[in-house]
mmCIF file of C-alpha atoms in Angstrom:
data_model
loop_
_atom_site.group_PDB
_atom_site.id
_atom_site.type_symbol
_atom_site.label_atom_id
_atom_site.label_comp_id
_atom_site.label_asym_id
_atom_site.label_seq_id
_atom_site.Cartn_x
_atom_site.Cartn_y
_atom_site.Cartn_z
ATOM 1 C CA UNK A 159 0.000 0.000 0.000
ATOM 2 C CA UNK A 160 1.310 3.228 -0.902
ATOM 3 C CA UNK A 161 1.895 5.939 1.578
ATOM 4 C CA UNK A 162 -0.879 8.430 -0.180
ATOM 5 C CA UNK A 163 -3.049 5.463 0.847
ATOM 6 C CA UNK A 164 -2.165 5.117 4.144
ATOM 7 C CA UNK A 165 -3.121 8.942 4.327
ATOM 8 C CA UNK A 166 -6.207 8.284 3.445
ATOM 9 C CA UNK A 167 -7.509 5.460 5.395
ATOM 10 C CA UNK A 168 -5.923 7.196 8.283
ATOM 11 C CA UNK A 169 -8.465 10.430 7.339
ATOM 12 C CA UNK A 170 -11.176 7.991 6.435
ATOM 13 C CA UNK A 171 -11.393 7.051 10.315
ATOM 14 C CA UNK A 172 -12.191 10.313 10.812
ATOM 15 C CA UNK A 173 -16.189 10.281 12.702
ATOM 16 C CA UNK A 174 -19.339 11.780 10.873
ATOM 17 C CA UNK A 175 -20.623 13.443 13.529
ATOM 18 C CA UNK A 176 -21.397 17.069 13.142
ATOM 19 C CA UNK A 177 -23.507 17.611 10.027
ATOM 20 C CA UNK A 178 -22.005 20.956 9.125
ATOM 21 C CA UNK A 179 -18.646 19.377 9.171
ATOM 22 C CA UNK A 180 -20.084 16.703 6.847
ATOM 23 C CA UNK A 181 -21.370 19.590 4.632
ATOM 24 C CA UNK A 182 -18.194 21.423 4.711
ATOM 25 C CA UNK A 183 -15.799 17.598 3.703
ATOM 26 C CA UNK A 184 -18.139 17.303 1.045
ATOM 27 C CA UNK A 185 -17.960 20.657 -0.075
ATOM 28 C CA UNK A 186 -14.295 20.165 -0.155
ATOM 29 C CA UNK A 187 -15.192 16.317 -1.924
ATOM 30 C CA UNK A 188 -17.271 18.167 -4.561
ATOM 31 C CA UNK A 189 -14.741 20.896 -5.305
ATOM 32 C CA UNK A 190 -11.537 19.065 -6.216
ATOM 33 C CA UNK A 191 -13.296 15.641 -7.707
ATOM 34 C CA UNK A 192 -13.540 14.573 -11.346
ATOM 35 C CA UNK A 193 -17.039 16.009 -12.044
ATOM 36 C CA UNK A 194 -19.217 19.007 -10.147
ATOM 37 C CA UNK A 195 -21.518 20.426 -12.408
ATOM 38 C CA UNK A 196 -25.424 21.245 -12.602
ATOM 39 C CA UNK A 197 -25.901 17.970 -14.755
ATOM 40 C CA UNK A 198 -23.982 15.322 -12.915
ATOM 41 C CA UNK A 199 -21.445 14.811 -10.240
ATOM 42 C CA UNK A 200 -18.915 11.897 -10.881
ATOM 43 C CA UNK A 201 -16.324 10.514 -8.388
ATOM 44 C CA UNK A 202 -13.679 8.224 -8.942
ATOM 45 C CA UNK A 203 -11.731 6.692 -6.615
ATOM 46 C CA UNK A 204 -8.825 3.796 -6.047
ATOM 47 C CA UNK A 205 -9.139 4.419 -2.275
ATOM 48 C CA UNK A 206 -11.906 1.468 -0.571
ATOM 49 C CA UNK A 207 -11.915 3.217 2.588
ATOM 50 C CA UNK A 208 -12.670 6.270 0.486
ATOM 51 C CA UNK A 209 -14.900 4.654 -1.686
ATOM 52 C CA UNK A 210 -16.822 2.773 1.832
ATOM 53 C CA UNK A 211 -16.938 6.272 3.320
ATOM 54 C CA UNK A 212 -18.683 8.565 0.208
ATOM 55 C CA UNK A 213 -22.142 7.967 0.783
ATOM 56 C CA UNK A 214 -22.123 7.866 4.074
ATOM 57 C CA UNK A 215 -20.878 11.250 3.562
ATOM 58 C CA UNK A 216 -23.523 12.321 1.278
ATOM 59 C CA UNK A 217 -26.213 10.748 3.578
ATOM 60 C CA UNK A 218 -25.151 12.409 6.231
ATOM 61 C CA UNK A 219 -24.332 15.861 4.552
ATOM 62 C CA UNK A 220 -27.466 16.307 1.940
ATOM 63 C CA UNK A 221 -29.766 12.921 2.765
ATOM 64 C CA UNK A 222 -29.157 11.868 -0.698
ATOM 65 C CA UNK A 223 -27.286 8.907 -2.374
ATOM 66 C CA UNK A 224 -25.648 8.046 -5.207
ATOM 67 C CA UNK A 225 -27.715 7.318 -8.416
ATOM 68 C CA UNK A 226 -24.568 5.018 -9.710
ATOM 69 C CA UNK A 227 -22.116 3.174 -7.078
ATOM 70 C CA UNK A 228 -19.623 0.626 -7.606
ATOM 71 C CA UNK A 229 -20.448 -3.144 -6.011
ATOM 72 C CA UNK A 230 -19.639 -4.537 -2.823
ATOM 73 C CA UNK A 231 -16.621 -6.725 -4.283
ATOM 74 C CA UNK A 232 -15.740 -4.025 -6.704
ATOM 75 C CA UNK A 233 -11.562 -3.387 -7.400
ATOM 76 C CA UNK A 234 -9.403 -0.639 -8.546
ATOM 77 C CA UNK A 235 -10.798 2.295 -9.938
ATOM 78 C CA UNK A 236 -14.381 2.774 -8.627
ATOM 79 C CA UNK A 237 -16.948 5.208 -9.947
ATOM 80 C CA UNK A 238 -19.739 7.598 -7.579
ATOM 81 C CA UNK A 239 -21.729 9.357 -9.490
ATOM 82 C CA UNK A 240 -25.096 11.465 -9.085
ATOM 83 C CA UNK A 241 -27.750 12.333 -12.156
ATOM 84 C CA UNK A 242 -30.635 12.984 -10.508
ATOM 85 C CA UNK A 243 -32.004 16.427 -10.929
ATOM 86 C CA UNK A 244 -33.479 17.019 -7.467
ATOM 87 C CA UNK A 245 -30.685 15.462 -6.489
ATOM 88 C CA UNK A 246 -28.396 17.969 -7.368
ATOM 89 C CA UNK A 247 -30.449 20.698 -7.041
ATOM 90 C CA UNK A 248 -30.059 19.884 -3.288
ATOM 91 C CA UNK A 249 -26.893 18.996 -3.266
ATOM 92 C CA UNK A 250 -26.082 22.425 -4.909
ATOM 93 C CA UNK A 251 -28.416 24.366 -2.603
ATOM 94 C CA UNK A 252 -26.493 23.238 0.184
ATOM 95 C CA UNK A 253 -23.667 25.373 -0.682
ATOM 96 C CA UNK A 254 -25.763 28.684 -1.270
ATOM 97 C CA UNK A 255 -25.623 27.718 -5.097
ATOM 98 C CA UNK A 256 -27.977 26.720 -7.669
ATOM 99 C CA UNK A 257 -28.610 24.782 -11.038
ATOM 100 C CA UNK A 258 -30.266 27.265 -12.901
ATOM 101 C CA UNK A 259 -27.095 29.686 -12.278
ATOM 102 C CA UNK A 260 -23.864 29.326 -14.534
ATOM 103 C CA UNK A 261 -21.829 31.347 -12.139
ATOM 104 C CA UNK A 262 -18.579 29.454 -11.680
ATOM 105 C CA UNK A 263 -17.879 27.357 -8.541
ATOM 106 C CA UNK A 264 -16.123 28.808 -5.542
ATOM 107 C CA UNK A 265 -15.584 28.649 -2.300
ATOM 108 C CA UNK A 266 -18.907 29.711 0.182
ATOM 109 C CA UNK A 267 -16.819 30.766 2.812
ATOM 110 C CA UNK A 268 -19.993 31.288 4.962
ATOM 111 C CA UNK A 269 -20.372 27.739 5.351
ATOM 112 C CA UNK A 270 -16.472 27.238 6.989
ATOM 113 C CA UNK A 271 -16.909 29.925 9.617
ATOM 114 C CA UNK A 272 -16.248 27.200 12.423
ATOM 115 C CA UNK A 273 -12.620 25.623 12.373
ATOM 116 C CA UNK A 274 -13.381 22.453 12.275
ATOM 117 C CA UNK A 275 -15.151 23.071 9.036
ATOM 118 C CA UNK A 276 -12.769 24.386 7.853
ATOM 119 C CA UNK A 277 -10.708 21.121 8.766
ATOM 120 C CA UNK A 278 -13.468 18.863 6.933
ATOM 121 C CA UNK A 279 -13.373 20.959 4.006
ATOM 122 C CA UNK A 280 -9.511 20.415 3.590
ATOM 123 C CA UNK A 281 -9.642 16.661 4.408
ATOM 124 C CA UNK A 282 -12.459 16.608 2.005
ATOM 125 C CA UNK A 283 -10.204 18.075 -0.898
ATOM 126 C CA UNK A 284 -7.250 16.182 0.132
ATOM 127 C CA UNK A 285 -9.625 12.636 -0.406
ATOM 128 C CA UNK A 286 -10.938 13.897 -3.523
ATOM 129 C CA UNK A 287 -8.006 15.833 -5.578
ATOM 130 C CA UNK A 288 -4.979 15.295 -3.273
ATOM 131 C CA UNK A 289 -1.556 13.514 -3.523
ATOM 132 C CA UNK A 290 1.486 13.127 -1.338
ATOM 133 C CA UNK A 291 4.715 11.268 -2.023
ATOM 134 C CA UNK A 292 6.301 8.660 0.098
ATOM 135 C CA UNK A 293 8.826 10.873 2.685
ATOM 136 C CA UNK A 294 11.603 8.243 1.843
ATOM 137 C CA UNK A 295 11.636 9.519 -1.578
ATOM 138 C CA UNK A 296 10.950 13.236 -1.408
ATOM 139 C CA UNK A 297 8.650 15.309 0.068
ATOM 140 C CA UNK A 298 5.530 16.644 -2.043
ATOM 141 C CA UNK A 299 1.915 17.069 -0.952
ATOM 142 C CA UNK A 300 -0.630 18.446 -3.642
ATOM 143 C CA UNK A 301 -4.273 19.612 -4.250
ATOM 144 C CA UNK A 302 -5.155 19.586 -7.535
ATOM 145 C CA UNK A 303 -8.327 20.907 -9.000
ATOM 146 C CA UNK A 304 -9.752 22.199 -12.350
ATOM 147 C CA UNK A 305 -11.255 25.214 -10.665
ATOM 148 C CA UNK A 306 -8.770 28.007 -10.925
ATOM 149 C CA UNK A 307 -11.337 30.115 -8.740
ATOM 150 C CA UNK A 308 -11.756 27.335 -6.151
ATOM 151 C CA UNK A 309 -7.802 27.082 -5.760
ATOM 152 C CA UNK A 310 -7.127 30.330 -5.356
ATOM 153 C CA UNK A 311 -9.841 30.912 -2.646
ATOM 154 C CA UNK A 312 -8.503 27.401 -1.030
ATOM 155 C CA UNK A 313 -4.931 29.182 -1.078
ATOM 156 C CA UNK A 314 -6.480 31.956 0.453
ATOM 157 C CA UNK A 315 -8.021 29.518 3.337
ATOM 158 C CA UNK A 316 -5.037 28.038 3.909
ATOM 159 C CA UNK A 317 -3.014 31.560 4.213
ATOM 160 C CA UNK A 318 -5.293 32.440 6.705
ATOM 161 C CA UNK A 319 -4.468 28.918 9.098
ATOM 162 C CA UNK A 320 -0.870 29.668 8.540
ATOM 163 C CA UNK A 321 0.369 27.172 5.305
ATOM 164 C CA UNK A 322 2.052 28.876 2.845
ATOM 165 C CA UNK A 323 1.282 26.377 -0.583
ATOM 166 C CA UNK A 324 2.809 27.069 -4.008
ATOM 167 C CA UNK A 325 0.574 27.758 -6.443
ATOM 168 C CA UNK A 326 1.084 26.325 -10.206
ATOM 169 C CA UNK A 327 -0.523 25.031 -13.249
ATOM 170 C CA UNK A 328 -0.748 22.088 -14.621
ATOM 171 C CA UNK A 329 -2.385 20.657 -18.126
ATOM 172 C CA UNK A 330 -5.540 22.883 -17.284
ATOM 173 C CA UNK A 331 -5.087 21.514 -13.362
ATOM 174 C CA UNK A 332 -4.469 24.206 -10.685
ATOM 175 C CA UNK A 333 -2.251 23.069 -7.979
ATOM 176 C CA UNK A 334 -1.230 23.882 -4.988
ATOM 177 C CA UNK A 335 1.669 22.037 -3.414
ATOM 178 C CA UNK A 336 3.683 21.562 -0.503
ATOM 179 C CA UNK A 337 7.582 20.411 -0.831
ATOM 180 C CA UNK A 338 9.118 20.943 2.876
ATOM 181 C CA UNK A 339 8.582 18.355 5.249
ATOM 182 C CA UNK A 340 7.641 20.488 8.367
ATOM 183 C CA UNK A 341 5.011 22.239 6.165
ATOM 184 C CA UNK A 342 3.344 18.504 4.866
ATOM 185 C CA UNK A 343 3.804 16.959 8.664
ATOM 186 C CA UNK A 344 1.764 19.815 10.070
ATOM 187 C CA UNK A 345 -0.699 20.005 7.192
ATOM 188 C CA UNK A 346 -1.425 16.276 7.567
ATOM 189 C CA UNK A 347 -1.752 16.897 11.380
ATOM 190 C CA UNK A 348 -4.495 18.980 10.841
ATOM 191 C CA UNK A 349 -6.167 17.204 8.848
ATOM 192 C CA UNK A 350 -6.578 14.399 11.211
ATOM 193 C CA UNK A 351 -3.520 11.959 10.309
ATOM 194 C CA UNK A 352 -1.029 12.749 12.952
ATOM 195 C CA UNK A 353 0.109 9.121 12.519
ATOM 196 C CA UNK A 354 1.296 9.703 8.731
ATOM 197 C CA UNK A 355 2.876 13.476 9.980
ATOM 198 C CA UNK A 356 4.919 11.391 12.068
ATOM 199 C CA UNK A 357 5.842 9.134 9.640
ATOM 200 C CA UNK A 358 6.997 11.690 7.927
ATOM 201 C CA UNK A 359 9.250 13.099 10.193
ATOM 202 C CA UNK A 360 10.456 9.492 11.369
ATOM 203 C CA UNK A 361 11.790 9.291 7.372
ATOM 204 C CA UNK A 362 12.795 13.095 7.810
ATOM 205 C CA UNK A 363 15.154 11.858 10.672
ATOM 206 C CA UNK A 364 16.468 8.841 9.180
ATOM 207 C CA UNK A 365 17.880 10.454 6.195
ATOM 208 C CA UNK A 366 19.352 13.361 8.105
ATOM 209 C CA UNK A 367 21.060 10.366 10.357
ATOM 210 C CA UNK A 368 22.059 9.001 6.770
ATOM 211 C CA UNK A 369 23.669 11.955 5.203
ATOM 212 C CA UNK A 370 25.323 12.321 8.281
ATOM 213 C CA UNK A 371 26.666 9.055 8.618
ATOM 214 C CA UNK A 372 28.167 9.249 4.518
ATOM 215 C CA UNK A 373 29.024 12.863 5.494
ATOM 216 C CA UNK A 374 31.443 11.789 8.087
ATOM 217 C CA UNK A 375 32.435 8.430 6.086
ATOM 218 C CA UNK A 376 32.808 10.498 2.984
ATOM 219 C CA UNK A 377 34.969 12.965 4.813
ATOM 220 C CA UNK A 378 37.085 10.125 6.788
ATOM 221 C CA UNK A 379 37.894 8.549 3.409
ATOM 222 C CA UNK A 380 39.352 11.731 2.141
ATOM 223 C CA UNK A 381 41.295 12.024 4.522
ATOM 224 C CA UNK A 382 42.370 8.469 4.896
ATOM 225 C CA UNK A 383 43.388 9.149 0.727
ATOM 226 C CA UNK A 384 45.168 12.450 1.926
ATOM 227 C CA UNK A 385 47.546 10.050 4.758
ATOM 228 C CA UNK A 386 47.704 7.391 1.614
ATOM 229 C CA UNK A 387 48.923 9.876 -1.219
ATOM 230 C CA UNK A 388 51.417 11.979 1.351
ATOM 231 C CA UNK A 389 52.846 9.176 2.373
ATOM 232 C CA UNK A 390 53.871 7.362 -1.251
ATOM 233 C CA UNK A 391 55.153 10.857 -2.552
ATOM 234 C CA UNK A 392 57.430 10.574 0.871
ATOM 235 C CA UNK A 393 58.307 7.001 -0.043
ATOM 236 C CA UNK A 394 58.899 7.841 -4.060
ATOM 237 C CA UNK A 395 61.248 10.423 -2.573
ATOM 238 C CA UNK A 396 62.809 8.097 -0.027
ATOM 239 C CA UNK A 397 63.249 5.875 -2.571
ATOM 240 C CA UNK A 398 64.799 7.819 -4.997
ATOM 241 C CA UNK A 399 67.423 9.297 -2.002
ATOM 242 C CA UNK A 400 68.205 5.813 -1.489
ATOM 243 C CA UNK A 401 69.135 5.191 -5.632
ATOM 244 C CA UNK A 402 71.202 8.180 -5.974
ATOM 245 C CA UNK A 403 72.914 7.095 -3.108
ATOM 246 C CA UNK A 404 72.061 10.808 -1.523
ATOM 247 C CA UNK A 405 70.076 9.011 1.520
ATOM 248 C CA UNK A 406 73.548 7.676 3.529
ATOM 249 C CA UNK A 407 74.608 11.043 2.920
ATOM 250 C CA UNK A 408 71.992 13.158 5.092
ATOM 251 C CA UNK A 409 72.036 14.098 8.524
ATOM 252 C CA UNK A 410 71.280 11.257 10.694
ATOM 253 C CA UNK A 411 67.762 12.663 12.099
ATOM 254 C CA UNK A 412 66.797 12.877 8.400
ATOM 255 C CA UNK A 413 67.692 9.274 7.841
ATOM 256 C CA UNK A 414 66.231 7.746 11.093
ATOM 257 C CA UNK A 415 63.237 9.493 9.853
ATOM 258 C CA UNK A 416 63.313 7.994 6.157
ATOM 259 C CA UNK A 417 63.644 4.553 7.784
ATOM 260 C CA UNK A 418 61.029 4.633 10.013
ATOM 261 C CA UNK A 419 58.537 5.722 6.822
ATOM 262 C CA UNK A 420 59.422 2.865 5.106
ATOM 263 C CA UNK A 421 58.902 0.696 7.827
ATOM 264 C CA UNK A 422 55.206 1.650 8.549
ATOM 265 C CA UNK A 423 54.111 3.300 4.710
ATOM 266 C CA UNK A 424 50.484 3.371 6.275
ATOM 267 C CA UNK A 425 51.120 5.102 9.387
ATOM 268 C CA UNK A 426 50.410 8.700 9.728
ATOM 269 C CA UNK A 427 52.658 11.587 10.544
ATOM 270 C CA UNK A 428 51.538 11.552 14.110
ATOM 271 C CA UNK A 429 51.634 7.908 14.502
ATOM 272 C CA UNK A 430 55.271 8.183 12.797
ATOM 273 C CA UNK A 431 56.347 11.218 15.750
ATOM 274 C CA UNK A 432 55.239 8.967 18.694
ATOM 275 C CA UNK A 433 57.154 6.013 17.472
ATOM 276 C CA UNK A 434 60.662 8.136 17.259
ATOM 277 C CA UNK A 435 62.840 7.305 19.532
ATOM 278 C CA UNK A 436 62.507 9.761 21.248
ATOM 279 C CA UNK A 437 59.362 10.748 20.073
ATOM 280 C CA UNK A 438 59.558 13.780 18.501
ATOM 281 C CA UNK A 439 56.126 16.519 17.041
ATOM 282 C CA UNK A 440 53.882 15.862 14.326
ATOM 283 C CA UNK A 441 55.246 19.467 13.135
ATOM 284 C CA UNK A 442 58.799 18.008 13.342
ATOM 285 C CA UNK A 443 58.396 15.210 12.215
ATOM 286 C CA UNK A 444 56.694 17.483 9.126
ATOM 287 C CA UNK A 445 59.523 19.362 8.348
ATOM 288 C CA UNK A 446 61.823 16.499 8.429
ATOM 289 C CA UNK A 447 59.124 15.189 5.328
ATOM 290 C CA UNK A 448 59.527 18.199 3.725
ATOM 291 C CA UNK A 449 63.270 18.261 3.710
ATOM 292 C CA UNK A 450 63.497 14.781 2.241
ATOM 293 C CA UNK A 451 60.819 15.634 -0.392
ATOM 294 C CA UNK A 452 62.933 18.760 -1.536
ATOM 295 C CA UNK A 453 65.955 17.252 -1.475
ATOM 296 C CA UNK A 454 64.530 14.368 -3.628
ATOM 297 C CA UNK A 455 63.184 16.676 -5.756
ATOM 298 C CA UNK A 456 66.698 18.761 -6.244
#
């Protein structure tokens, strides 16, 4: 099961109880699904919980059901869909509209005065037009609708509780979309799934444990190649000493020093200093690296 559908049957549990909340989810339903218009209204839906908890939600909101419903047993995509002319007319009176007007669809503010209609109207958009990616991948949550009007009166709605969406457009869609993970873990919060939110910042946590983790290991094997390539340019120049027969020639420190790098090539320069006898600086025991470089490379 994806995470998007987690979401929703976490929202689906969400009780029935007040009818102008029911009114307001619907409202929300209405706005961002497939079909809302004075001749039909058409639903579709992969979601079962979603699917189980539509016409309870119409009972409950306008005492009407649907005049075409998918079966008991029914799989995939399933269809909602309401043709009846009273029907509508009711449904569409319920929102201070009508079927006789052509005025476009917005949002009737007056009927999400309360907060928790306001709530029930966003859950209701998220069921019906809404999206979110699994956290593990990347964060996006979206509401999608065809309504420019109705999205940029939802932005407006959300403004007001304190979200800040972006706003775009999308093959004739208008979207508004969330892509930082404190912004999606409190919107989903508020809309009732506080189990998902923390989901979401349980994979929020992980990965900033994980790129902290290759962070360090990424930064420890750099360095472990900075020890590795230091010390074979020392050795090269060691070596070379050594064939020109300049190495027997050095001061002694110098050559007590060359010995004891090519008797531990993987040491580091402060491992080397602690096992001179006696130990000596890592700073010293620098210089003295430097010196045989140079004169190597003379």
């Amino acid at each position: 099961m994806s995470f998007a559908s987690n979401v929703r049957q976490e929202l689906c549990r969400q009780a029935l109880t007040r009818r102008c909340c029911a009114v307001a989810e619907a409202f929300g339903v209405l706005l961002f699904c497939n079909t809302f218009t004075a001749s039909q209204v058409k639903l579709i839906t992969e979601s079962a919980e979603f699917a189980e908890r539509l016409p309870r939600l119409f009972r409950r909101a306008f005492g009407v059901g649907f005049d075409v419903e998918p079966g008991a047993d029914a799989e995939g995509k399933r269809t909602f869909a309401v043709t009846d002319p009273a029907k509508l007319e009711k449904i569409f009176q319920s929102f201070g509209f009508s079927t006789e007007s052509s005025v476009a669809l917005h949002v009737n503010f007056g009927i999400l005065e309360e907060r928790c209609c306001q709530t029930s109207f966003l859950r209701g958009a998220f069921l019906a037009g809404g999206s979110v990616t699994d956290p593990a991948k990347r964060y996006h949550l979206e509401l999608a609708t065809t309504h420019r009007k109705v999205s940029r009166e939802t932005e407006a709605l959300l403004l007001d509780l304190g979200f800040y969406p972006k706003a775009t457009e999308r093959s004739g869609t208008c979207v508004l979309y969330f892509k930082q993970s404190d912004a999606i873990e409190d919107f989903l919060t508020f809309l009732g799934a506080p189990v998902s939110a923390m989901a979401v910042m349980e994979a929020k946590v992980e990965k900033e444990l994980r790129n902290g983790v290759n962070r360090r290991v990424n930064c420890d094997t750099a360095n472990l190649t900075k020890v590795v390539d230091a010390a074979q340019e020392q050795i090269a120049a060691i070596r070379l000493l050594q064939q020109r027969g300049v190495l027997d020639k050095l001061p002694e420190k110098l050559r007590v020093t060359a010995a004891m790098r090519l008797e531990h090539p993987e040491a580091t320069l402060a491992e080397l200093a602690e096992m001179m006898d006696p130990p000596v600086t890592k700073s010293a025991l620098s210089h003295r690296m430097r010196k045989l470089t140079a004169y190597a490379k003379d």
